[in-house]
């Protein structure tokens, strides 16, 4: 079914601009499970289908190579609309793989909404009726996930579809600036992951008040992350595997995200204590492999809905707050590869019996002792405590290394004996000696 004349002209113009900008190439990235992948013949849903690991928190894709050379994209000649990229060759000239041939060979004619009626024209384009104009069939979503498209810019293409709600372009070779999409009144999903976007955080996404899903992972963005990004009413926010640095903004707790990943960047400073404000929404959060420091916030234990918490591979210090014993929904908890010390609280290990805890990793820290419930988890291999300072345990740090650490820990953190939830029968331990606590973040 062809789109109505007015909408059709606008869409064809937009697509013509896109074809001037885009070149088909074989992706040099490993394909991985896409988030919010399109389904059926119409607009894809928000429902993600994840990847390896735990739900949306999975980050299995490799980083892009950083080169557009494999696609034949060269620097843009001055004043050239083609930006140095050649348009896709006709189907008879051959493609680098059969999948791309099947996609681009369908991009002919005027039937951009052919998939709405089960047709095979214009693969990757999905149509629907806009809420305020139920009689007009229009492009509602574009899903180019894994197509191997190359373009030095998506400006003039994505922003030219006035009724577009979703744009998914995971695992391509796209680059350039992220265009201003504020004129797209229905827009709520943007997936640019595993491409070659670079430069500072794309400020053009900050004003998108209706955005529910933002995926910028596996690109080459650098710099600080603007605080307003955590004020968006998103369900999922993926910023991992870029070059972001600086402190995570203090308004981090304002996010409405259920799934939030900032892993594999260069963030510094503490985990914001405002995280307690996410209790009504946050389910999975990954801070791993940054340069975060400071004390482990007591407030994390107040985020009752957490199912996955991963802050491994940082420089976080201090004892584990007893408030962590209130994380009754947590299934995976990773604090390995930090500078945590003191006693591993039994109230945390008890979650394997009273809660949903299935995997607890505390290796490569400086803990000196465990309680009886934690001992059970060590024996069952649910708890990993290698490379700590626990006397009598195998594969621990050298005694001299542990002595030096405890003589001068990186930061004195407070021990708070209060448990902010009801745990019948649990008796909190006595406070640590004065020389092991004192300061805050």
GROMACS .gro file of N, CA and C in nm, residues 76-135:
model
  180
   76UNK      N    1   3.445   1.426   0.390
   76UNK     CA    2   3.350   1.492   0.300
   76UNK      C    3   3.418   1.602   0.220
   77UNK      N    4   3.401   1.599   0.089
   77UNK     CA    5   3.449   1.711   0.009
   77UNK      C    6   3.370   1.837   0.044
   78UNK      N    7   3.433   1.950   0.037
   78UNK     CA    8   3.367   2.075   0.071
   78UNK      C    9   3.245   2.097  -0.018
   79UNK      N   10   3.130   2.119   0.047
   79UNK     CA   11   3.008   2.150  -0.025
   79UNK      C   12   2.941   2.031  -0.091
   80UNK      N   13   2.988   1.911  -0.062
   80UNK     CA   14   2.931   1.794  -0.128
   80UNK      C   15   2.818   1.735  -0.047
   81UNK      N   16   2.703   1.715  -0.110
   81UNK     CA   17   2.592   1.650  -0.042
   81UNK      C   18   2.620   1.503  -0.020
   82UNK      N   19   2.710   1.445  -0.097
   82UNK     CA   20   2.735   1.302  -0.088
   82UNK      C   21   2.833   1.271   0.023
   83UNK      N   22   2.897   1.369   0.081
   83UNK     CA   23   2.985   1.350   0.196
   83UNK      C   24   3.095   1.249   0.170
   84UNK      N   25   3.132   1.230   0.046
   84UNK     CA   26   3.242   1.140   0.017
   84UNK      C   27   3.204   0.995   0.007
   85UNK      N   28   3.079   0.959   0.039
   85UNK     CA   29   3.036   0.820   0.031
   85UNK      C   30   2.960   0.797  -0.099
   86UNK      N   31   2.987   0.688  -0.161
   86UNK     CA   32   2.917   0.655  -0.284
   86UNK      C   33   2.782   0.592  -0.251
   87UNK      N   34   2.680   0.617  -0.334
   87UNK     CA   35   2.550   0.552  -0.310
   87UNK      C   36   2.560   0.403  -0.331
   88UNK      N   37   2.465   0.332  -0.275
   88UNK     CA   38   2.466   0.186  -0.286
   88UNK      C   39   2.460   0.143  -0.432
   89UNK      N   40   2.541   0.044  -0.472
   89UNK     CA   41   2.538  -0.003  -0.611
   89UNK      C   42   2.406  -0.073  -0.640
   90UNK      N   43   2.366  -0.076  -0.765
   90UNK     CA   44   2.243  -0.150  -0.800
   90UNK      C   45   2.258  -0.296  -0.763
   91UNK      N   46   2.148  -0.366  -0.737
   91UNK     CA   47   2.155  -0.506  -0.693
   91UNK      C   48   2.238  -0.594  -0.786
   92UNK      N   49   2.234  -0.570  -0.919
   92UNK     CA   50   2.304  -0.660  -1.009
   92UNK      C   51   2.455  -0.646  -0.999
   93UNK      N   52   2.507  -0.537  -0.937
   93UNK     CA   53   2.651  -0.519  -0.926
   93UNK      C   54   2.711  -0.597  -0.811
   94UNK      N   55   2.628  -0.654  -0.730
   94UNK     CA   56   2.680  -0.738  -0.624
   94UNK      C   57   2.696  -0.665  -0.492
   95UNK      N   58   2.687  -0.737  -0.382
   95UNK     CA   59   2.703  -0.682  -0.248
   95UNK      C   60   2.801  -0.770  -0.171
   96UNK      N   61   2.845  -0.719  -0.057
   96UNK     CA   62   2.944  -0.792   0.022
   96UNK      C   63   2.883  -0.910   0.095
   97UNK      N   64   2.754  -0.911   0.112
   97UNK     CA   65   2.689  -1.029   0.167
   97UNK      C   66   2.544  -1.033   0.120
   98UNK      N   67   2.489  -1.151   0.119
   98UNK     CA   68   2.353  -1.170   0.065
   98UNK      C   69   2.248  -1.097   0.146
   99UNK      N   70   2.274  -1.083   0.277
   99UNK     CA   71   2.175  -1.016   0.361
   99UNK      C   72   2.155  -0.872   0.316
  100UNK      N   73   2.265  -0.802   0.292
  100UNK     CA   74   2.253  -0.663   0.249
  100UNK      C   75   2.187  -0.652   0.112
  101UNK      N   76   2.219  -0.747   0.025
  101UNK     CA   77   2.157  -0.747  -0.107
  101UNK      C   78   2.006  -0.758  -0.093
  102UNK      N   79   1.959  -0.844  -0.002
  102UNK     CA   80   1.816  -0.861   0.017
  102UNK      C   81   1.751  -0.738   0.074
  103UNK      N   82   1.825  -0.661   0.155
  103UNK     CA   83   1.770  -0.539   0.214
  103UNK      C   84   1.762  -0.429   0.111
  104UNK      N   85   1.874  -0.396   0.053
  104UNK     CA   86   1.877  -0.278  -0.034
  104UNK      C   87   1.805  -0.300  -0.166
  105UNK      N   88   1.797  -0.425  -0.209
  105UNK     CA   89   1.723  -0.452  -0.332
  105UNK      C   90   1.575  -0.424  -0.317
  106UNK      N   91   1.529  -0.416  -0.192
  106UNK     CA   92   1.386  -0.389  -0.168
  106UNK      C   93   1.357  -0.240  -0.163
  107UNK      N   94   1.461  -0.156  -0.169
  107UNK     CA   95   1.441  -0.012  -0.155
  107UNK      C   96   1.421   0.053  -0.292
  108UNK      N   97   1.316   0.017  -0.359
  108UNK     CA   98   1.284   0.075  -0.489
  108UNK      C   99   1.134   0.104  -0.495
  109UNK      N  100   1.097   0.196  -0.581
  109UNK     CA  101   0.957   0.227  -0.595
  109UNK      C  102   0.907   0.322  -0.489
  110UNK      N  103   0.775   0.331  -0.476
  110UNK     CA  104   0.712   0.425  -0.384
  110UNK      C  105   0.640   0.358  -0.268
  111UNK      N  106   0.647   0.226  -0.259
  111UNK     CA  107   0.571   0.154  -0.156
  111UNK      C  108   0.652   0.144  -0.026
  112UNK      N  109   0.674   0.257   0.039
  112UNK     CA  110   0.750   0.258   0.163
  112UNK      C  111   0.677   0.186   0.276
  113UNK      N  112   0.547   0.171   0.265
  113UNK     CA  113   0.469   0.105   0.370
  113UNK      C  114   0.425  -0.035   0.327
  114UNK      N  115   0.498  -0.095   0.237
  114UNK     CA  116   0.462  -0.227   0.187
  114UNK      C  117   0.458  -0.331   0.297
  115UNK      N  118   0.545  -0.318   0.396
  115UNK     CA  119   0.550  -0.419   0.502
  115UNK      C  120   0.425  -0.418   0.587
  116UNK      N  121   0.351  -0.308   0.586
  116UNK     CA  122   0.229  -0.299   0.667
  116UNK      C  123   0.126  -0.402   0.624
  117UNK      N  124   0.126  -0.436   0.496
  117UNK     CA  125   0.032  -0.535   0.444
  117UNK      C  126   0.101  -0.667   0.415
  118UNK      N  127   0.219  -0.687   0.473
  118UNK     CA  128   0.289  -0.814   0.458
  118UNK      C  129   0.381  -0.822   0.340
  119UNK      N  130   0.402  -0.710   0.269
  119UNK     CA  131   0.491  -0.709   0.155
  119UNK      C  132   0.638  -0.705   0.194
  120UNK      N  133   0.724  -0.718   0.093
  120UNK     CA  134   0.866  -0.724   0.120
  120UNK      C  135   0.945  -0.604   0.073
  121UNK      N  136   0.879  -0.495   0.033
  121UNK     CA  137   0.949  -0.376  -0.014
  121UNK      C  138   0.992  -0.289   0.104
  122UNK      N  139   1.101  -0.218   0.087
  122UNK     CA  140   1.154  -0.127   0.187
  122UNK      C  141   1.173  -0.194   0.324
  123UNK      N  142   1.257  -0.296   0.324
  123UNK     CA  143   1.289  -0.363   0.449
  123UNK      C  144   1.353  -0.265   0.547
  124UNK      N  145   1.313  -0.275   0.669
  124UNK     CA  146   1.363  -0.185   0.773
  124UNK      C  147   1.271  -0.068   0.802
  125UNK      N  148   1.173  -0.044   0.714
  125UNK     CA  149   1.077   0.064   0.735
  125UNK      C  150   0.944   0.004   0.779
  126UNK      N  151   0.885   0.063   0.884
  126UNK     CA  152   0.760   0.011   0.940
  126UNK      C  153   0.660   0.125   0.951
  127UNK      N  154   0.537   0.098   0.910
  127UNK     CA  155   0.435   0.202   0.905
  127UNK      C  156   0.322   0.176   1.004
  128UNK      N  157   0.254   0.282   1.037
  128UNK     CA  158   0.137   0.274   1.124
  128UNK      C  159   0.059   0.404   1.107
  129UNK      N  160  -0.058   0.410   1.175
  129UNK     CA  161  -0.141   0.529   1.170
  129UNK      C  162  -0.110   0.617   1.291
  130UNK      N  163  -0.078   0.744   1.274
  130UNK     CA  164  -0.051   0.831   1.388
  130UNK      C  165  -0.177   0.852   1.471
  131UNK      N  166  -0.161   0.875   1.601
  131UNK     CA  167  -0.277   0.888   1.691
  131UNK      C  168  -0.374   0.998   1.651
  132UNK      N  169  -0.322   1.109   1.599
  132UNK     CA  170  -0.411   1.222   1.567
  132UNK      C  171  -0.457   1.223   1.422
  133UNK      N  172  -0.419   1.118   1.346
  133UNK     CA  173  -0.461   1.111   1.205
  133UNK      C  174  -0.476   0.965   1.166
  134UNK      N  175  -0.579   0.897   1.218
  134UNK     CA  176  -0.593   0.753   1.198
  134UNK      C  177  -0.618   0.712   1.053
  135UNK      N  178  -0.638   0.807   0.965
  135UNK     CA  179  -0.660   0.772   0.825
  135UNK      C  180  -0.536   0.783   0.739
   0.00000   0.00000   0.00000
